[in-house]
C-alpha cells in the first residue's frame, strides 16, 4: 500500500514563475535605494569600455601601419641597402606586431646572406624572445639561430639550439 502524491498536486492552472521580472524589479529597487553607487558603477563600466575600445583601435591602427611599412619594404629591391634600412625600421618600430616579427625574420635572413652572422644571430634571438606566445614562430627563429651558429662554425652551440627548439613543450601541446 503506497501513499499516492496525486492529491497533493495543485489544482487549476499554474502560472509560470517569471524570474526575469523578479530580478528586474529587485534591481530597480536596489538602484533606487543606492543611486550614488549605481552611478559610480556605471561610470567605471563606461571608462573600462572606453579603454578597451581605445586599446583595440590603437592596436588595429598600429598593426595596419606595420603591415603597410613591411609591404613597402618588401617591394624594394631584394637585398638592397634601402630594403635593409626599411626592414630595420619596421623591425624596431613595430616589433610587437605580426608584421614586425615577420620583418625581424626577414632581416635576420638578410644579415645571414650578407655573412653578418653576429647581427643575424642577434635578430633571431630577439625574435625568439618576442615569440614566446607563438610556438611555431619561436621554433622557426630558434632554427634560424642554429643555422647562423652553424654558419659561424659553432656546431656545438647549433646542436644545443636545435635540441632546445625540439624540446620546447609548446611544440607538442601548443597554447591552450
PDB file of N, CA, C and O in Angstrom, residues 4-70:
ATOM      1  N   UNK A   4      -0.150   7.804  -2.425  1.00  0.00           N
ATOM      2  CA  UNK A   4      -0.011   8.498  -3.694  1.00  0.00           C
ATOM      3  C   UNK A   4       0.171  10.000  -3.492  1.00  0.00           C
ATOM      4  O   UNK A   4      -0.270  10.567  -2.496  1.00  0.00           O
ATOM      5  N   UNK A   5       0.799  10.627  -4.458  1.00  0.00           N
ATOM      6  CA  UNK A   5       1.013  12.071  -4.368  1.00  0.00           C
ATOM      7  C   UNK A   5       0.043  12.831  -5.244  1.00  0.00           C
ATOM      8  O   UNK A   5       0.101  14.052  -5.318  1.00  0.00           O
ATOM      9  N   UNK A   6      -0.846  12.113  -5.887  1.00  0.00           N
ATOM     10  CA  UNK A   6      -1.732  12.750  -6.841  1.00  0.00           C
ATOM     11  C   UNK A   6      -2.568  13.847  -6.187  1.00  0.00           C
ATOM     12  O   UNK A   6      -2.742  14.916  -6.733  1.00  0.00           O
ATOM     13  N   UNK A   7      -3.098  13.565  -4.981  1.00  0.00           N
ATOM     14  CA  UNK A   7      -3.970  14.525  -4.317  1.00  0.00           C
ATOM     15  C   UNK A   7      -3.212  15.755  -3.827  1.00  0.00           C
ATOM     16  O   UNK A   7      -3.812  16.769  -3.548  1.00  0.00           O
ATOM     17  N   UNK A   8      -1.894  15.651  -3.720  1.00  0.00           N
ATOM     18  CA  UNK A   8      -1.114  16.768  -3.228  1.00  0.00           C
ATOM     19  C   UNK A   8      -0.754  17.775  -4.327  1.00  0.00           C
ATOM     20  O   UNK A   8      -0.268  18.848  -4.040  1.00  0.00           O
ATOM     21  N   UNK A   9      -0.922  17.421  -5.579  1.00  0.00           N
ATOM     22  CA  UNK A   9      -0.606  18.317  -6.675  1.00  0.00           C
ATOM     23  C   UNK A   9      -1.579  19.485  -6.695  1.00  0.00           C
ATOM     24  O   UNK A   9      -2.754  19.326  -6.356  1.00  0.00           O
ATOM     25  N   UNK A  10      -1.109  20.669  -7.082  1.00  0.00           N
ATOM     26  CA  UNK A  10      -2.010  21.829  -7.090  1.00  0.00           C
ATOM     27  C   UNK A  10      -3.093  21.676  -8.153  1.00  0.00           C
ATOM     28  O   UNK A  10      -2.867  21.103  -9.211  1.00  0.00           O
ATOM     29  N   UNK A  11      -4.258  22.162  -7.820  1.00  0.00           N
ATOM     30  CA  UNK A  11      -5.382  22.086  -8.736  1.00  0.00           C
ATOM     31  C   UNK A  11      -5.450  23.390  -9.531  1.00  0.00           C
ATOM     32  O   UNK A  11      -5.055  24.443  -9.069  1.00  0.00           O
ATOM     33  N   UNK A  12      -5.932  23.343 -10.725  1.00  0.00           N
ATOM     34  CA  UNK A  12      -6.086  24.532 -11.538  1.00  0.00           C
ATOM     35  C   UNK A  12      -4.832  24.812 -12.348  1.00  0.00           C
ATOM     36  O   UNK A  12      -3.857  24.053 -12.325  1.00  0.00           O
ATOM     37  N   UNK A  13      -4.837  25.933 -13.051  1.00  0.00           N
ATOM     38  CA  UNK A  13      -3.712  26.286 -13.895  1.00  0.00           C
ATOM     39  C   UNK A  13      -2.623  26.941 -13.054  1.00  0.00           C
ATOM     40  O   UNK A  13      -2.891  27.828 -12.250  1.00  0.00           O
ATOM     41  N   UNK A  14      -1.411  26.494 -13.291  1.00  0.00           N
ATOM     42  CA  UNK A  14      -0.251  27.026 -12.565  1.00  0.00           C
ATOM     43  C   UNK A  14       0.405  28.091 -13.423  1.00  0.00           C
ATOM     44  O   UNK A  14       0.725  27.850 -14.588  1.00  0.00           O
ATOM     45  N   UNK A  15       0.615  29.275 -12.858  1.00  0.00           N
ATOM     46  CA  UNK A  15       1.274  30.342 -13.607  1.00  0.00           C
ATOM     47  C   UNK A  15       2.787  30.135 -13.546  1.00  0.00           C
ATOM     48  O   UNK A  15       3.320  29.868 -12.479  1.00  0.00           O
ATOM     49  N   UNK A  16       3.451  30.278 -14.687  1.00  0.00           N
ATOM     50  CA  UNK A  16       4.906  30.126 -14.665  1.00  0.00           C
ATOM     51  C   UNK A  16       5.553  31.294 -13.918  1.00  0.00           C
ATOM     52  O   UNK A  16       5.094  32.424 -13.996  1.00  0.00           O
ATOM     53  N   UNK A  17       6.580  30.980 -13.195  1.00  0.00           N
ATOM     54  CA  UNK A  17       7.301  31.996 -12.428  1.00  0.00           C
ATOM     55  C   UNK A  17       8.183  32.791 -13.383  1.00  0.00           C
ATOM     56  O   UNK A  17       8.913  32.221 -14.177  1.00  0.00           O
ATOM     57  N   UNK A  18       8.133  34.099 -13.319  1.00  0.00           N
ATOM     58  CA  UNK A  18       8.901  34.953 -14.221  1.00  0.00           C
ATOM     59  C   UNK A  18      10.102  35.515 -13.467  1.00  0.00           C
ATOM     60  O   UNK A  18       9.998  36.540 -12.795  1.00  0.00           O
ATOM     61  N   UNK A  19      11.232  34.799 -13.577  1.00  0.00           N
ATOM     62  CA  UNK A  19      12.435  35.233 -12.867  1.00  0.00           C
ATOM     63  C   UNK A  19      12.976  36.535 -13.409  1.00  0.00           C
ATOM     64  O   UNK A  19      13.494  37.351 -12.662  1.00  0.00           O
ATOM     65  N   UNK A  20      12.880  36.742 -14.699  1.00  0.00           N
ATOM     66  CA  UNK A  20      13.392  37.977 -15.288  1.00  0.00           C
ATOM     67  C   UNK A  20      12.673  39.183 -14.689  1.00  0.00           C
ATOM     68  O   UNK A  20      13.305  40.178 -14.333  1.00  0.00           O
ATOM     69  N   UNK A  21      11.367  39.092 -14.544  1.00  0.00           N
ATOM     70  CA  UNK A  21      10.601  40.193 -13.966  1.00  0.00           C
ATOM     71  C   UNK A  21      10.993  40.414 -12.508  1.00  0.00           C
ATOM     72  O   UNK A  21      11.158  41.553 -12.070  1.00  0.00           O
ATOM     73  N   UNK A  22      11.193  39.326 -11.772  1.00  0.00           N
ATOM     74  CA  UNK A  22      11.605  39.461 -10.366  1.00  0.00           C
ATOM     75  C   UNK A  22      12.976  40.114 -10.249  1.00  0.00           C
ATOM     76  O   UNK A  22      13.174  41.017  -9.438  1.00  0.00           O
ATOM     77  N   UNK A  23      13.933  39.641 -11.052  1.00  0.00           N
ATOM     78  CA  UNK A  23      15.282  40.214 -10.991  1.00  0.00           C
ATOM     79  C   UNK A  23      15.267  41.678 -11.415  1.00  0.00           C
ATOM     80  O   UNK A  23      15.954  42.510 -10.844  1.00  0.00           O
ATOM     81  N   UNK A  24      14.509  41.983 -12.435  1.00  0.00           N
ATOM     82  CA  UNK A  24      14.413  43.373 -12.883  1.00  0.00           C
ATOM     83  C   UNK A  24      13.830  44.246 -11.788  1.00  0.00           C
ATOM     84  O   UNK A  24      14.351  45.335 -11.509  1.00  0.00           O
ATOM     85  N   UNK A  25      12.780  43.780 -11.156  1.00  0.00           N
ATOM     86  CA  UNK A  25      12.157  44.546 -10.071  1.00  0.00           C
ATOM     87  C   UNK A  25      13.145  44.751  -8.924  1.00  0.00           C
ATOM     88  O   UNK A  25      13.301  45.862  -8.413  1.00  0.00           O
ATOM     89  N   UNK A  26      13.841  43.692  -8.523  1.00  0.00           N
ATOM     90  CA  UNK A  26      14.807  43.806  -7.425  1.00  0.00           C
ATOM     91  C   UNK A  26      15.964  44.725  -7.804  1.00  0.00           C
ATOM     92  O   UNK A  26      16.462  45.490  -6.974  1.00  0.00           O
ATOM     93  N   UNK A  27      16.402  44.664  -9.051  1.00  0.00           N
ATOM     94  CA  UNK A  27      17.490  45.533  -9.494  1.00  0.00           C
ATOM     95  C   UNK A  27      17.052  46.991  -9.467  1.00  0.00           C
ATOM     96  O   UNK A  27      17.801  47.873  -9.022  1.00  0.00           O
ATOM     97  N   UNK A  28      15.841  47.273  -9.918  1.00  0.00           N
ATOM     98  CA  UNK A  28      15.345  48.649  -9.887  1.00  0.00           C
ATOM     99  C   UNK A  28      15.187  49.172  -8.470  1.00  0.00           C
ATOM    100  O   UNK A  28      15.482  50.342  -8.186  1.00  0.00           O
ATOM    101  N   UNK A  29      14.753  48.331  -7.581  1.00  0.00           N
ATOM    102  CA  UNK A  29      14.638  48.740  -6.168  1.00  0.00           C
ATOM    103  C   UNK A  29      16.020  49.026  -5.603  1.00  0.00           C
ATOM    104  O   UNK A  29      16.224  50.027  -4.892  1.00  0.00           O
ATOM    105  N   UNK A  30      16.994  48.175  -5.938  1.00  0.00           N
ATOM    106  CA  UNK A  30      18.363  48.408  -5.439  1.00  0.00           C
ATOM    107  C   UNK A  30      18.916  49.715  -5.996  1.00  0.00           C
ATOM    108  O   UNK A  30      19.552  50.482  -5.285  1.00  0.00           O
ATOM    109  N   UNK A  31      18.699  49.982  -7.293  1.00  0.00           N
ATOM    110  CA  UNK A  31      19.178  51.227  -7.907  1.00  0.00           C
ATOM    111  C   UNK A  31      18.527  52.427  -7.228  1.00  0.00           C
ATOM    112  O   UNK A  31      19.182  53.435  -6.963  1.00  0.00           O
ATOM    113  N   UNK A  32      17.237  52.318  -6.929  1.00  0.00           N
ATOM    114  CA  UNK A  32      16.529  53.420  -6.260  1.00  0.00           C
ATOM    115  C   UNK A  32      17.129  53.688  -4.881  1.00  0.00           C
ATOM    116  O   UNK A  32      17.329  54.842  -4.499  1.00  0.00           O
ATOM    117  N   UNK A  33      17.441  52.637  -4.164  1.00  0.00           N
ATOM    118  CA  UNK A  33      17.990  52.790  -2.809  1.00  0.00           C
ATOM    119  C   UNK A  33      19.474  53.140  -2.801  1.00  0.00           C
ATOM    120  O   UNK A  33      19.965  53.712  -1.832  1.00  0.00           O
ATOM    121  N   UNK A  34      20.192  52.801  -3.855  1.00  0.00           N
ATOM    122  CA  UNK A  34      21.650  53.018  -3.924  1.00  0.00           C
ATOM    123  C   UNK A  34      22.016  53.751  -5.208  1.00  0.00           C
ATOM    124  O   UNK A  34      22.895  53.325  -5.957  1.00  0.00           O
ATOM    125  N   UNK A  35      21.409  54.867  -5.490  1.00  0.00           N
ATOM    126  CA  UNK A  35      21.589  55.556  -6.756  1.00  0.00           C
ATOM    127  C   UNK A  35      23.005  56.094  -6.928  1.00  0.00           C
ATOM    128  O   UNK A  35      23.531  56.112  -8.032  1.00  0.00           O
ATOM    129  N   UNK A  36      23.663  56.502  -5.841  1.00  0.00           N
ATOM    130  CA  UNK A  36      25.032  57.007  -5.973  1.00  0.00           C
ATOM    131  C   UNK A  36      25.994  55.880  -6.355  1.00  0.00           C
ATOM    132  O   UNK A  36      26.845  56.044  -7.231  1.00  0.00           O
ATOM    133  N   UNK A  37      25.859  54.767  -5.703  1.00  0.00           N
ATOM    134  CA  UNK A  37      26.694  53.612  -6.031  1.00  0.00           C
ATOM    135  C   UNK A  37      26.423  53.158  -7.466  1.00  0.00           C
ATOM    136  O   UNK A  37      27.350  52.787  -8.194  1.00  0.00           O
ATOM    137  N   UNK A  38      25.167  53.216  -7.882  1.00  0.00           N
ATOM    138  CA  UNK A  38      24.815  52.839  -9.255  1.00  0.00           C
ATOM    139  C   UNK A  38      25.514  53.737 -10.266  1.00  0.00           C
ATOM    140  O   UNK A  38      26.034  53.257 -11.273  1.00  0.00           O
ATOM    141  N   UNK A  39      25.534  55.035 -10.002  1.00  0.00           N
ATOM    142  CA  UNK A  39      26.215  55.963 -10.902  1.00  0.00           C
ATOM    143  C   UNK A  39      27.715  55.704 -10.942  1.00  0.00           C
ATOM    144  O   UNK A  39      28.334  55.774 -12.004  1.00  0.00           O
ATOM    145  N   UNK A  40      28.293  55.394  -9.784  1.00  0.00           N
ATOM    146  CA  UNK A  40      29.728  55.088  -9.747  1.00  0.00           C
ATOM    147  C   UNK A  40      30.033  53.835 -10.553  1.00  0.00           C
ATOM    148  O   UNK A  40      31.003  53.789 -11.314  1.00  0.00           O
ATOM    149  N   UNK A  41      29.211  52.799 -10.397  1.00  0.00           N
ATOM    150  CA  UNK A  41      29.415  51.563 -11.167  1.00  0.00           C
ATOM    151  C   UNK A  41      29.254  51.811 -12.660  1.00  0.00           C
ATOM    152  O   UNK A  41      30.017  51.282 -13.475  1.00  0.00           O
ATOM    153  N   UNK A  42      28.271  52.624 -13.028  1.00  0.00           N
ATOM    154  CA  UNK A  42      28.069  52.949 -14.440  1.00  0.00           C
ATOM    155  C   UNK A  42      29.270  53.709 -14.996  1.00  0.00           C
ATOM    156  O   UNK A  42      29.729  53.427 -16.109  1.00  0.00           O
ATOM    157  N   UNK A  43      29.806  54.651 -14.211  1.00  0.00           N
ATOM    158  CA  UNK A  43      30.973  55.420 -14.657  1.00  0.00           C
ATOM    159  C   UNK A  43      32.186  54.508 -14.847  1.00  0.00           C
ATOM    160  O   UNK A  43      32.913  54.619 -15.845  1.00  0.00           O
ATOM    161  N   UNK A  44      32.408  53.597 -13.920  1.00  0.00           N
ATOM    162  CA  UNK A  44      33.530  52.664 -14.033  1.00  0.00           C
ATOM    163  C   UNK A  44      33.358  51.770 -15.261  1.00  0.00           C
ATOM    164  O   UNK A  44      34.315  51.530 -16.002  1.00  0.00           O
ATOM    165  N   UNK A  45      32.148  51.297 -15.494  1.00  0.00           N
ATOM    166  CA  UNK A  45      31.891  50.447 -16.662  1.00  0.00           C
ATOM    167  C   UNK A  45      32.137  51.212 -17.957  1.00  0.00           C
ATOM    168  O   UNK A  45      32.724  50.674 -18.910  1.00  0.00           O
ATOM    169  N   UNK A  46      31.703  52.467 -18.021  1.00  0.00           N
ATOM    170  CA  UNK A  46      31.921  53.274 -19.220  1.00  0.00           C
ATOM    171  C   UNK A  46      33.402  53.542 -19.459  1.00  0.00           C
ATOM    172  O   UNK A  46      33.876  53.482 -20.599  1.00  0.00           O
ATOM    173  N   UNK A  47      34.144  53.823 -18.394  1.00  0.00           N
ATOM    174  CA  UNK A  47      35.590  54.052 -18.534  1.00  0.00           C
ATOM    175  C   UNK A  47      36.280  52.768 -19.004  1.00  0.00           C
ATOM    176  O   UNK A  47      37.128  52.799 -19.899  1.00  0.00           O
ATOM    177  N   UNK A  48      35.905  51.643 -18.409  1.00  0.00           N
ATOM    178  CA  UNK A  48      36.510  50.363 -18.813  1.00  0.00           C
ATOM    179  C   UNK A  48      36.207  50.057 -20.280  1.00  0.00           C
ATOM    180  O   UNK A  48      37.094  49.638 -21.034  1.00  0.00           O
ATOM    181  N   UNK A  49      34.969  50.281 -20.707  1.00  0.00           N
ATOM    182  CA  UNK A  49      34.614  50.044 -22.106  1.00  0.00           C
ATOM    183  C   UNK A  49      35.394  50.989 -23.022  1.00  0.00           C
ATOM    184  O   UNK A  49      35.864  50.587 -24.085  1.00  0.00           O
ATOM    185  N   UNK A  50      35.559  52.232 -22.607  1.00  0.00           N
ATOM    186  CA  UNK A  50      36.326  53.190 -23.399  1.00  0.00           C
ATOM    187  C   UNK A  50      37.775  52.784 -23.547  1.00  0.00           C
ATOM    188  O   UNK A  50      38.366  52.909 -24.623  1.00  0.00           O
ATOM    189  N   UNK A  51      38.352  52.285 -22.461  1.00  0.00           N
ATOM    190  CA  UNK A  51      39.754  51.848 -22.510  1.00  0.00           C
ATOM    191  C   UNK A  51      39.901  50.647 -23.442  1.00  0.00           C
ATOM    192  O   UNK A  51      40.829  50.590 -24.258  1.00  0.00           O
ATOM    193  N   UNK A  52      39.003  49.703 -23.347  1.00  0.00           N
ATOM    194  CA  UNK A  52      39.078  48.511 -24.202  1.00  0.00           C
ATOM    195  C   UNK A  52      38.907  48.892 -25.673  1.00  0.00           C
ATOM    196  O   UNK A  52      39.672  48.446 -26.539  1.00  0.00           O
ATOM    197  N   UNK A  53      37.937  49.726 -25.965  1.00  0.00           N
ATOM    198  CA  UNK A  53      37.705  50.144 -27.355  1.00  0.00           C
ATOM    199  C   UNK A  53      38.890  50.950 -27.876  1.00  0.00           C
ATOM    200  O   UNK A  53      39.344  50.757 -29.003  1.00  0.00           O
ATOM    201  N   UNK A  54      39.420  51.838 -27.038  1.00  0.00           N
ATOM    202  CA  UNK A  54      40.576  52.637 -27.445  1.00  0.00           C
ATOM    203  C   UNK A  54      41.807  51.786 -27.691  1.00  0.00           C
ATOM    204  O   UNK A  54      42.517  51.985 -28.686  1.00  0.00           O
ATOM    205  N   UNK A  55      42.065  50.826 -26.816  1.00  0.00           N
ATOM    206  CA  UNK A  55      43.226  49.954 -26.985  1.00  0.00           C
ATOM    207  C   UNK A  55      43.086  49.095 -28.240  1.00  0.00           C
ATOM    208  O   UNK A  55      44.058  48.906 -28.979  1.00  0.00           O
ATOM    209  N   UNK A  56      41.888  48.609 -28.497  1.00  0.00           N
ATOM    210  CA  UNK A  56      41.660  47.806 -29.694  1.00  0.00           C
ATOM    211  C   UNK A  56      41.875  48.637 -30.956  1.00  0.00           C
ATOM    212  O   UNK A  56      42.512  48.180 -31.913  1.00  0.00           O
ATOM    213  N   UNK A  57      41.367  49.847 -30.953  1.00  0.00           N
ATOM    214  CA  UNK A  57      41.537  50.726 -32.116  1.00  0.00           C
ATOM    215  C   UNK A  57      43.012  51.068 -32.330  1.00  0.00           C
ATOM    216  O   UNK A  57      43.500  51.069 -33.462  1.00  0.00           O
ATOM    217  N   UNK A  58      43.701  51.349 -31.239  1.00  0.00           N
ATOM    218  CA  UNK A  58      45.129  51.675 -31.349  1.00  0.00           C
ATOM    219  C   UNK A  58      45.908  50.486 -31.894  1.00  0.00           C
ATOM    220  O   UNK A  58      46.762  50.635 -32.767  1.00  0.00           O
ATOM    221  N   UNK A  59      45.636  49.288 -31.378  1.00  0.00           N
ATOM    222  CA  UNK A  59      46.349  48.091 -31.834  1.00  0.00           C
ATOM    223  C   UNK A  59      46.082  47.833 -33.319  1.00  0.00           C
ATOM    224  O   UNK A  59      46.984  47.497 -34.081  1.00  0.00           O
ATOM    225  N   UNK A  60      44.815  48.016 -33.747  1.00  0.00           N
ATOM    226  CA  UNK A  60      44.481  47.812 -35.151  1.00  0.00           C
ATOM    227  C   UNK A  60      45.220  48.824 -36.024  1.00  0.00           C
ATOM    228  O   UNK A  60      45.795  48.468 -37.061  1.00  0.00           O
ATOM    229  N   UNK A  61      45.225  50.078 -35.595  1.00  0.00           N
ATOM    230  CA  UNK A  61      45.925  51.123 -36.340  1.00  0.00           C
ATOM    231  C   UNK A  61      47.423  50.819 -36.431  1.00  0.00           C
ATOM    232  O   UNK A  61      48.042  50.947 -37.474  1.00  0.00           O
ATOM    233  N   UNK A  62      47.990  50.403 -35.318  1.00  0.00           N
ATOM    234  CA  UNK A  62      49.423  50.094 -35.270  1.00  0.00           C
ATOM    235  C   UNK A  62      49.746  48.900 -36.161  1.00  0.00           C
ATOM    236  O   UNK A  62      50.744  48.897 -36.878  1.00  0.00           O
ATOM    237  N   UNK A  63      48.935  47.867 -36.122  1.00  0.00           N
ATOM    238  CA  UNK A  63      49.161  46.679 -36.944  1.00  0.00           C
ATOM    239  C   UNK A  63      49.034  46.994 -38.426  1.00  0.00           C
ATOM    240  O   UNK A  63      49.816  46.493 -39.247  1.00  0.00           O
ATOM    241  N   UNK A  64      48.049  47.818 -38.779  1.00  0.00           N
ATOM    242  CA  UNK A  64      47.896  48.190 -40.183  1.00  0.00           C
ATOM    243  C   UNK A  64      49.079  49.034 -40.662  1.00  0.00           C
ATOM    244  O   UNK A  64      49.559  48.857 -41.787  1.00  0.00           O
ATOM    245  N   UNK A  65      49.567  49.931 -39.812  1.00  0.00           N
ATOM    246  CA  UNK A  65      50.744  50.722 -40.166  1.00  0.00           C
ATOM    247  C   UNK A  65      51.967  49.842 -40.365  1.00  0.00           C
ATOM    248  O   UNK A  65      52.767  50.060 -41.288  1.00  0.00           O
ATOM    249  N   UNK A  66      52.107  48.843 -39.506  1.00  0.00           N
ATOM    250  CA  UNK A  66      53.236  47.919 -39.629  1.00  0.00           C
ATOM    251  C   UNK A  66      53.138  47.114 -40.916  1.00  0.00           C
ATOM    252  O   UNK A  66      54.143  46.909 -41.614  1.00  0.00           O
ATOM    253  N   UNK A  67      51.937  46.651 -41.242  1.00  0.00           N
ATOM    254  CA  UNK A  67      51.757  45.864 -42.469  1.00  0.00           C
ATOM    255  C   UNK A  67      52.073  46.707 -43.706  1.00  0.00           C
ATOM    256  O   UNK A  67      52.711  46.221 -44.652  1.00  0.00           O
ATOM    257  N   UNK A  68      51.647  47.963 -43.696  1.00  0.00           N
ATOM    258  CA  UNK A  68      51.940  48.843 -44.837  1.00  0.00           C
ATOM    259  C   UNK A  68      53.443  49.092 -44.966  1.00  0.00           C
ATOM    260  O   UNK A  68      53.993  49.078 -46.068  1.00  0.00           O
ATOM    261  N   UNK A  69      54.113  49.307 -43.830  1.00  0.00           N
ATOM    262  CA  UNK A  69      55.559  49.542 -43.865  1.00  0.00           C
ATOM    263  C   UNK A  69      56.311  48.298 -44.332  1.00  0.00           C
ATOM    264  O   UNK A  69      57.264  48.394 -45.111  1.00  0.00           O
ATOM    265  N   UNK A  70      55.878  47.136 -43.884  1.00  0.00           N
ATOM    266  CA  UNK A  70      56.513  45.886 -44.318  1.00  0.00           C
ATOM    267  C   UNK A  70      56.305  45.667 -45.811  1.00  0.00           C
ATOM    268  O   UNK A  70      57.234  45.280 -46.527  1.00  0.00           O
TER     269      UNK A  70
END
